[in-house]
Amino acid sequence: MHPAALWKPLTGNRVSCRLCSHFCRIDDGRRGLCGVRQNDGGALYTLVYDRVAAANLDPVEKKPLYHFWPGTMTFSFGTMGCNLSCAFCQNYDMSQPPRQGRPIGGELATPADLVRAAKQSGAASISYTYSEPTIFFELMYDTAELAQAAGLKNILVSNGFQSRQCLEALSGRIDAANIDLKAMNPTFYERICGAKLRPVLKNLVRMRELGWWLEVTTLLIPGANDDDAELRELATFLVRELGADTPWHISRFHPDFAMRDTPPTPLARLERAFAIGREAGLTYVYVGNVPGDAHSTTNCPGCGARLIERTGFGVQAMRTVNGKCAECGRLLAGRGLP
Ligand code: SF4
């Protein structure tokens, strides 16, 4: 066990975890909702500081980040555990076992080990991902500090359900984030994800204020969060609160975990969501997890030229000069564009 950050003692050896917006109150000897933070004798400990469950070298496009150092590789890792319990989770083998009291697997990898591996791999960044990085905050925080010193960027791939204190602590460490905005419906968050919508919306706004490069992902689930009016509200929120040049990734659902009876998202619904995003004023809307890579190209918002072409998670062509359209000179939103 490793001492946890962001908690406060309560009476009777109880503690209040301040890491995410659940703000669990945890009795002595018990764990919080995520299953990876334990009260031991009136102090809170993390159970995953030395338990890296997955580490890989991925294209940054796989996070997905399309406007942040495109074409580079990012060293990605995560531990087991999550503070949410989404019925549609596509990574439940990593995210859910600790919540169910099952063993927490993984291997020791210190922050220095992780940064060394990232440098040796040729990655331009480290991504905190796969499960929910909020719940391995201490490992992320220490690794991000060393990564910065080593000249690597730090990327957060998250459900955005942090506490405000957690976000502020990460403010100077994180360069870019892809955040799930799973729906605009509070009931969806409560019933299907075991969370609340409002903290996620507030955190998105705060991340933008902190100057992080921000892209947003919505997994479109037939009959659950694909109502036209709700999608319009979501896209309008992105335009109004985060800016019209915030990339929005609409991702295709595949049956998984507790939603195996729900069919994959019909392509027509993805097309409809794409159109709603564009009509709401979003400049960059992408569709993921679909054959043929429809809507995976970045077009110039000025002249329409095809500027960044992608296949799968690979970049096939980039026609920007100093981050501007090679045809008309229009500046593209993003960081690290060639
Ligand atoms: S990280 Fe969130 S879910 Fe886990 S113990 Fe803390 S408040 Fe609870």
Short mmCIF file of C-alpha atoms and ligand atoms in Angstrom, two decimals:
data_model
loop_
_atom_site.label_atom_id
_atom_site.label_comp_id
_atom_site.label_asym_id
_atom_site.label_seq_id
_atom_site.Cartn_x
_atom_site.Cartn_y
_atom_site.Cartn_z
CA MET A 1 0.00 0.00 0.00
CA HIS A 2 1.15 3.53 -0.77
CA PRO A 3 -0.09 6.65 1.07
CA ALA A 4 -2.95 8.26 -0.80
CA ALA A 5 -3.23 11.95 -1.60
CA LEU A 6 -6.33 14.14 -1.41
CA TRP A 7 -8.26 12.86 1.58
CA LYS A 8 -9.15 14.18 4.99
CA PRO A 9 -9.75 12.47 8.33
CA LEU A 10 -13.18 12.27 9.90
CA THR A 11 -14.14 11.27 13.41
CA GLY A 12 -13.92 7.64 14.51
CA ASN A 13 -11.07 6.65 12.16
CA ARG A 14 -13.25 7.36 9.13
CA VAL A 15 -11.81 9.26 6.15
CA SER A 16 -13.25 11.28 3.28
CA CYS A 17 -11.59 10.67 -0.08
CA ARG A 18 -11.41 13.93 -2.06
CA LEU A 19 -10.04 12.49 -5.30
CA CYS A 20 -13.20 12.18 -7.34
CA SER A 21 -16.69 13.59 -7.20
CA HIS A 22 -18.03 10.59 -5.28
CA PHE A 23 -16.26 11.95 -2.17
CA CYS A 24 -16.52 8.53 -0.50
CA ARG A 25 -16.66 8.39 3.28
CA ILE A 26 -14.74 5.25 4.15
CA ASP A 27 -14.79 3.32 7.42
CA ASP A 28 -11.62 1.88 8.91
CA GLY A 29 -10.69 -1.30 7.05
CA ARG A 30 -12.98 -0.56 4.09
CA ARG A 31 -12.41 0.64 0.52
CA GLY A 32 -14.02 3.38 -1.53
CA LEU A 33 -16.39 2.77 -4.43
CA CYS A 34 -13.52 2.34 -6.89
CA GLY A 35 -12.14 -0.53 -4.78
CA VAL A 36 -8.53 0.67 -4.97
CA ARG A 37 -8.37 3.11 -2.03
CA GLN A 38 -8.42 1.69 1.46
CA ASN A 39 -8.76 3.17 4.92
CA ASP A 40 -6.19 1.51 7.17
CA GLY A 41 -6.30 2.72 10.75
CA GLY A 42 -7.71 6.13 9.88
CA ALA A 43 -5.34 6.88 6.97
CA LEU A 44 -6.09 6.39 3.28
CA TYR A 45 -3.88 4.29 1.01
CA THR A 46 -3.87 3.53 -2.69
CA LEU A 47 -3.65 -0.14 -3.67
CA VAL A 48 -2.50 0.45 -7.25
CA TYR A 49 0.65 2.57 -6.99
CA ASP A 50 2.72 -0.55 -7.71
CA ARG A 51 0.23 -2.38 -9.95
CA VAL A 52 0.54 -1.40 -13.60
CA ALA A 53 -1.94 -3.67 -15.38
CA ALA A 54 -1.31 -2.65 -19.01
CA ALA A 55 1.37 -0.68 -20.86
CA ASN A 56 1.65 -0.24 -24.62
CA LEU A 57 2.99 2.07 -27.27
CA ASP A 58 0.00 3.53 -29.15
CA PRO A 59 -0.54 6.12 -31.86
CA VAL A 60 -1.80 9.30 -30.20
CA GLU A 61 -4.78 9.03 -32.59
CA LYS A 62 -5.91 5.95 -30.63
CA LYS A 63 -6.63 7.98 -27.45
CA PRO A 64 -8.27 9.58 -29.53
CA LEU A 65 -6.44 12.87 -29.95
CA TYR A 66 -6.45 14.12 -33.55
CA HIS A 67 -5.13 17.65 -33.03
CA PHE A 68 -2.30 17.03 -30.55
CA TRP A 69 1.09 16.16 -32.01
CA PRO A 70 -0.56 14.10 -34.80
CA GLY A 71 1.36 11.13 -36.12
CA THR A 72 3.37 10.65 -32.89
CA MET A 73 3.37 7.66 -30.56
CA THR A 74 2.31 7.82 -26.94
CA PHE A 75 3.45 5.44 -24.20
CA SER A 76 0.19 4.40 -22.56
CA PHE A 77 -0.45 2.69 -19.28
CA GLY A 78 -3.10 2.08 -16.66
CA THR A 79 -3.88 0.17 -13.50
CA MET A 80 -7.03 -1.76 -12.67
CA GLY A 81 -10.02 0.06 -11.23
CA CYS A 82 -12.55 2.74 -12.04
CA ASN A 83 -14.77 5.14 -10.15
CA LEU A 84 -17.64 4.51 -12.59
CA SER A 85 -19.53 1.32 -13.40
CA CYS A 86 -20.77 1.94 -16.95
CA ALA A 87 -22.96 -0.93 -18.13
CA PHE A 88 -21.46 -0.56 -21.62
CA CYS A 89 -17.81 -0.59 -20.46
CA GLN A 90 -15.55 -1.83 -23.24
CA ASN A 91 -12.64 -2.45 -20.86
CA TYR A 92 -14.40 -4.02 -17.90
CA ASP A 93 -11.74 -6.69 -17.28
CA MET A 94 -9.47 -3.89 -16.12
CA SER A 95 -11.96 -1.43 -14.73
CA GLN A 96 -14.47 -3.42 -12.72
CA PRO A 97 -12.82 -6.27 -10.73
CA PRO A 98 -11.64 -4.07 -7.80
CA ARG A 99 -15.17 -2.71 -7.41
CA GLN A 100 -16.36 -6.31 -7.04
CA GLY A 101 -13.74 -7.13 -4.40
CA ARG A 102 -11.77 -9.30 -6.82
CA PRO A 103 -7.93 -9.37 -6.88
CA ILE A 104 -6.11 -6.31 -8.17
CA GLY A 105 -3.58 -7.55 -10.71
CA GLY A 106 -0.61 -5.71 -12.15
CA GLU A 107 3.15 -5.39 -11.88
CA LEU A 108 5.51 -3.04 -10.13
CA ALA A 109 6.69 -0.24 -12.39
CA THR A 110 7.99 2.89 -10.72
CA PRO A 111 7.46 6.35 -12.24
CA ALA A 112 11.14 6.32 -13.22
CA ASP A 113 10.69 2.90 -14.91
CA LEU A 114 7.69 4.17 -16.85
CA VAL A 115 9.39 7.36 -18.03
CA ARG A 116 12.50 5.40 -19.00
CA ALA A 117 10.38 2.96 -21.01
CA ALA A 118 8.57 5.84 -22.69
CA LYS A 119 11.84 7.52 -23.69
CA GLN A 120 13.34 4.28 -24.95
CA SER A 121 10.25 3.61 -27.04
CA GLY A 122 10.58 6.92 -28.87
CA ALA A 123 7.21 8.18 -27.64
CA ALA A 124 6.50 11.89 -27.60
CA SER A 125 4.15 11.61 -24.65
CA ILE A 126 2.79 9.45 -21.86
CA SER A 127 -0.93 8.70 -21.74
CA TYR A 128 -2.72 7.83 -18.50
CA THR A 129 -5.48 5.63 -19.86
CA TYR A 130 -7.08 2.20 -20.34
CA SER A 131 -9.06 2.25 -17.08
CA GLU A 132 -9.65 5.56 -15.25
CA PRO A 133 -6.47 7.47 -14.38
CA THR A 134 -8.14 9.45 -11.61
CA ILE A 135 -8.06 6.38 -9.39
CA PHE A 136 -4.30 5.92 -9.90
CA PHE A 137 -3.70 9.62 -9.29
CA GLU A 138 -0.55 9.20 -7.17
CA LEU A 139 1.21 7.08 -9.79
CA MET A 140 0.09 9.46 -12.55
CA TYR A 141 1.17 12.54 -10.63
CA ASP A 142 4.67 11.28 -9.86
CA THR A 143 5.15 9.90 -13.38
CA ALA A 144 3.94 13.12 -15.00
CA GLU A 145 6.47 15.15 -13.04
CA LEU A 146 9.36 12.99 -14.24
CA ALA A 147 7.93 12.92 -17.76
CA GLN A 148 7.92 16.70 -17.93
CA ALA A 149 11.53 16.82 -16.81
CA ALA A 150 12.34 14.31 -19.56
CA GLY A 151 10.66 16.43 -22.24
CA LEU A 152 7.58 14.26 -22.65
CA LYS A 153 4.00 15.55 -22.88
CA ASN A 154 1.33 14.19 -20.53
CA ILE A 155 -2.09 13.05 -21.76
CA LEU A 156 -5.14 12.29 -19.60
CA VAL A 157 -7.79 9.94 -21.04
CA SER A 158 -10.62 10.11 -18.56
CA ASN A 159 -14.29 10.10 -17.67
CA GLY A 160 -13.86 13.61 -16.26
CA PHE A 161 -15.35 12.77 -12.85
CA GLN A 162 -12.43 14.14 -10.82
CA SER A 163 -12.89 16.38 -7.82
CA ARG A 164 -11.94 20.02 -8.28
CA GLN A 165 -8.94 19.44 -5.98
CA CYS A 166 -7.73 16.63 -8.22
CA LEU A 167 -7.95 18.81 -11.31
CA GLU A 168 -6.12 21.68 -9.65
CA ALA A 169 -3.37 19.31 -8.50
CA LEU A 170 -2.94 18.09 -12.07
CA SER A 171 -3.21 21.53 -13.62
CA GLY A 172 0.47 22.09 -14.29
CA ARG A 173 1.20 18.48 -15.15
CA ILE A 174 -1.24 17.65 -17.95
CA ASP A 175 -0.88 18.96 -21.52
CA ALA A 176 -3.87 17.37 -23.22
CA ALA A 177 -6.97 15.38 -22.40
CA ASN A 178 -9.59 13.30 -24.10
CA ILE A 179 -12.67 13.29 -21.89
CA ASP A 180 -15.78 11.16 -22.27
CA LEU A 181 -18.99 13.10 -22.29
CA LYS A 182 -21.18 10.03 -22.21
CA ALA A 183 -24.57 11.75 -22.51
CA MET A 184 -26.32 15.01 -21.65
CA ASN A 185 -28.84 13.16 -19.53
CA PRO A 186 -28.32 13.12 -15.71
CA THR A 187 -30.41 9.95 -15.42
CA PHE A 188 -28.13 8.17 -17.90
CA TYR A 189 -25.12 9.03 -15.74
CA GLU A 190 -26.86 7.92 -12.55
CA ARG A 191 -28.46 4.69 -13.77
CA ILE A 192 -26.01 3.44 -16.35
CA CYS A 193 -22.69 4.82 -15.11
CA GLY A 194 -23.17 5.17 -11.34
CA ALA A 195 -22.09 8.81 -11.47
CA LYS A 196 -23.38 12.34 -12.04
CA LEU A 197 -23.33 14.52 -15.14
CA ARG A 198 -22.84 17.92 -13.52
CA PRO A 199 -19.26 17.44 -12.21
CA VAL A 200 -18.18 16.24 -15.65
CA LEU A 201 -19.57 19.37 -17.32
CA LYS A 202 -17.92 21.63 -14.75
CA ASN A 203 -14.61 19.82 -15.09
CA LEU A 204 -14.63 20.14 -18.87
CA VAL A 205 -14.99 23.90 -18.54
CA ARG A 206 -12.21 24.00 -15.94
CA MET A 207 -9.85 21.92 -18.11
CA ARG A 208 -10.34 24.42 -20.90
CA GLU A 209 -9.57 27.29 -18.50
CA LEU A 210 -6.42 25.48 -17.38
CA GLY A 211 -5.19 25.59 -20.95
CA TRP A 212 -5.14 21.84 -21.58
CA TRP A 213 -5.67 20.80 -25.17
CA LEU A 214 -9.09 19.17 -24.99
CA GLU A 215 -10.95 16.69 -27.20
CA VAL A 216 -14.26 15.07 -26.25
CA THR A 217 -15.59 11.58 -26.99
CA THR A 218 -19.16 10.25 -26.93
CA LEU A 219 -19.88 6.55 -27.35
CA LEU A 220 -23.18 6.50 -29.20
CA ILE A 221 -25.46 3.75 -27.86
CA PRO A 222 -28.68 2.97 -29.76
CA GLY A 223 -31.74 3.94 -27.76
CA ALA A 224 -29.69 5.07 -24.75
CA ASN A 225 -28.01 8.38 -25.58
CA ASP A 226 -28.62 8.93 -29.31
CA ASP A 227 -31.74 11.09 -29.16
CA ASP A 228 -31.46 14.01 -31.60
CA ALA A 229 -32.44 16.68 -29.09
CA GLU A 230 -29.98 15.38 -26.50
CA LEU A 231 -27.14 15.23 -29.02
CA ARG A 232 -27.96 18.78 -30.10
CA GLU A 233 -27.79 19.89 -26.47
CA LEU A 234 -24.44 18.14 -26.04
CA ALA A 235 -22.92 19.66 -29.19
CA THR A 236 -24.27 23.09 -28.26
CA PHE A 237 -22.65 22.78 -24.82
CA LEU A 238 -19.31 22.01 -26.48
CA VAL A 239 -19.58 25.04 -28.77
CA ARG A 240 -20.78 27.43 -26.07
CA GLU A 241 -18.58 26.34 -23.15
CA LEU A 242 -15.46 24.85 -24.74
CA GLY A 243 -15.32 26.52 -28.14
CA ALA A 244 -16.38 25.60 -31.66
CA ASP A 245 -12.92 24.23 -32.46
CA THR A 246 -13.10 21.52 -29.77
CA PRO A 247 -12.83 18.19 -31.62
CA TRP A 248 -15.78 15.88 -30.93
CA HIS A 249 -15.29 12.15 -31.48
CA ILE A 250 -18.47 10.13 -31.94
CA SER A 251 -17.65 6.50 -31.35
CA ARG A 252 -19.57 3.42 -32.46
CA PHE A 253 -20.92 1.16 -29.72
CA HIS A 254 -20.29 -2.58 -29.77
CA PRO A 255 -22.19 -4.92 -27.40
CA ASP A 256 -20.15 -5.47 -24.24
CA PHE A 257 -20.23 -6.09 -20.46
CA ALA A 258 -23.81 -5.64 -19.20
CA MET A 259 -25.17 -4.38 -22.53
CA ARG A 260 -24.58 -7.40 -24.72
CA ASP A 261 -28.20 -7.37 -25.93
CA THR A 262 -27.93 -3.87 -27.39
CA PRO A 263 -26.98 -3.92 -31.10
CA PRO A 264 -24.02 -1.99 -32.55
CA THR A 265 -24.79 1.61 -33.45
CA PRO A 266 -26.34 1.77 -36.93
CA LEU A 267 -24.17 3.74 -39.34
CA ALA A 268 -27.14 6.02 -40.08
CA ARG A 269 -27.26 7.11 -36.43
CA LEU A 270 -23.56 7.95 -36.50
CA GLU A 271 -24.11 9.99 -39.65
CA ARG A 272 -27.01 11.78 -37.97
CA ALA A 273 -24.91 12.59 -34.89
CA PHE A 274 -22.13 13.86 -37.16
CA ALA A 275 -24.61 16.17 -38.92
CA ILE A 276 -25.98 17.42 -35.59
CA GLY A 277 -22.49 18.28 -34.41
CA ARG A 278 -21.71 20.22 -37.56
CA GLU A 279 -25.10 22.00 -37.53
CA ALA A 280 -24.45 23.04 -33.90
CA GLY A 281 -21.30 24.80 -35.10
CA LEU A 282 -18.53 22.36 -34.23
CA THR A 283 -15.68 22.68 -36.71
CA TYR A 284 -14.09 19.28 -36.15
CA VAL A 285 -16.39 16.26 -35.79
CA TYR A 286 -15.08 12.73 -36.22
CA VAL A 287 -16.64 9.27 -36.25
CA GLY A 288 -14.66 6.36 -34.79
CA ASN A 289 -14.85 2.54 -34.70
CA VAL A 290 -16.38 2.33 -38.18
CA PRO A 291 -15.20 0.54 -41.30
CA GLY A 292 -13.95 2.74 -44.11
CA ASP A 293 -12.81 5.61 -41.87
CA ALA A 294 -15.66 7.89 -42.89
CA HIS A 295 -15.29 11.26 -41.16
CA SER A 296 -11.75 10.63 -39.94
CA THR A 297 -10.12 13.32 -42.10
CA THR A 298 -9.38 16.84 -40.88
CA ASN A 299 -10.53 19.29 -43.51
CA CYS A 300 -9.48 22.93 -43.60
CA PRO A 301 -12.28 25.02 -42.07
CA GLY A 302 -11.35 27.77 -44.53
CA CYS A 303 -11.10 26.19 -47.99
CA GLY A 304 -12.13 22.58 -47.29
CA ALA A 305 -8.80 21.04 -48.37
CA ARG A 306 -8.08 17.59 -46.95
CA LEU A 307 -5.27 18.38 -44.49
CA ILE A 308 -4.81 15.36 -42.21
CA GLU A 309 -5.88 12.01 -43.64
CA ARG A 310 -6.12 8.97 -41.37
CA THR A 311 -6.66 5.25 -41.83
CA GLY A 312 -7.44 3.33 -38.67
CA PHE A 313 -5.18 4.97 -36.10
CA GLY A 314 -2.51 5.84 -38.66
CA VAL A 315 -1.90 9.21 -40.28
CA GLN A 316 -1.55 8.84 -44.06
CA ALA A 317 -0.92 12.45 -45.03
CA MET A 318 -0.47 15.84 -43.40
CA ARG A 319 -0.66 18.97 -45.51
CA THR A 320 -0.14 21.70 -42.97
CA VAL A 321 2.71 24.19 -42.76
CA ASN A 322 3.44 25.61 -39.31
CA GLY A 323 0.00 24.45 -38.25
CA LYS A 324 -1.69 26.24 -41.16
CA CYS A 325 -3.49 24.97 -44.23
CA ALA A 326 -0.97 24.55 -47.04
CA GLU A 327 -3.62 25.77 -49.53
CA CYS A 328 -5.18 28.88 -47.95
CA GLY A 329 -3.08 29.58 -44.84
CA ARG A 330 -5.94 29.12 -42.36
CA LEU A 331 -4.70 28.21 -38.88
CA LEU A 332 -5.87 24.81 -37.61
CA ALA A 333 -6.79 24.35 -33.96
CA GLY A 334 -4.41 22.12 -32.04
CA ARG A 335 -0.94 21.71 -30.61
CA GLY A 336 2.15 20.35 -32.30
CA LEU A 337 0.71 20.38 -35.81
CA PRO A 338 3.48 20.30 -38.45
S1 SF4 B 1 -11.38 7.90 -5.95
FE1 SF4 B 1 -13.58 8.34 -5.92
S2 SF4 B 1 -14.54 6.31 -5.86
FE2 SF4 B 1 -12.40 6.01 -5.22
S3 SF4 B 1 -12.42 6.19 -2.97
FE3 SF4 B 1 -11.96 8.25 -3.78
S4 SF4 B 1 -13.95 9.28 -3.91
FE4 SF4 B 1 -14.36 7.05 -3.73
#
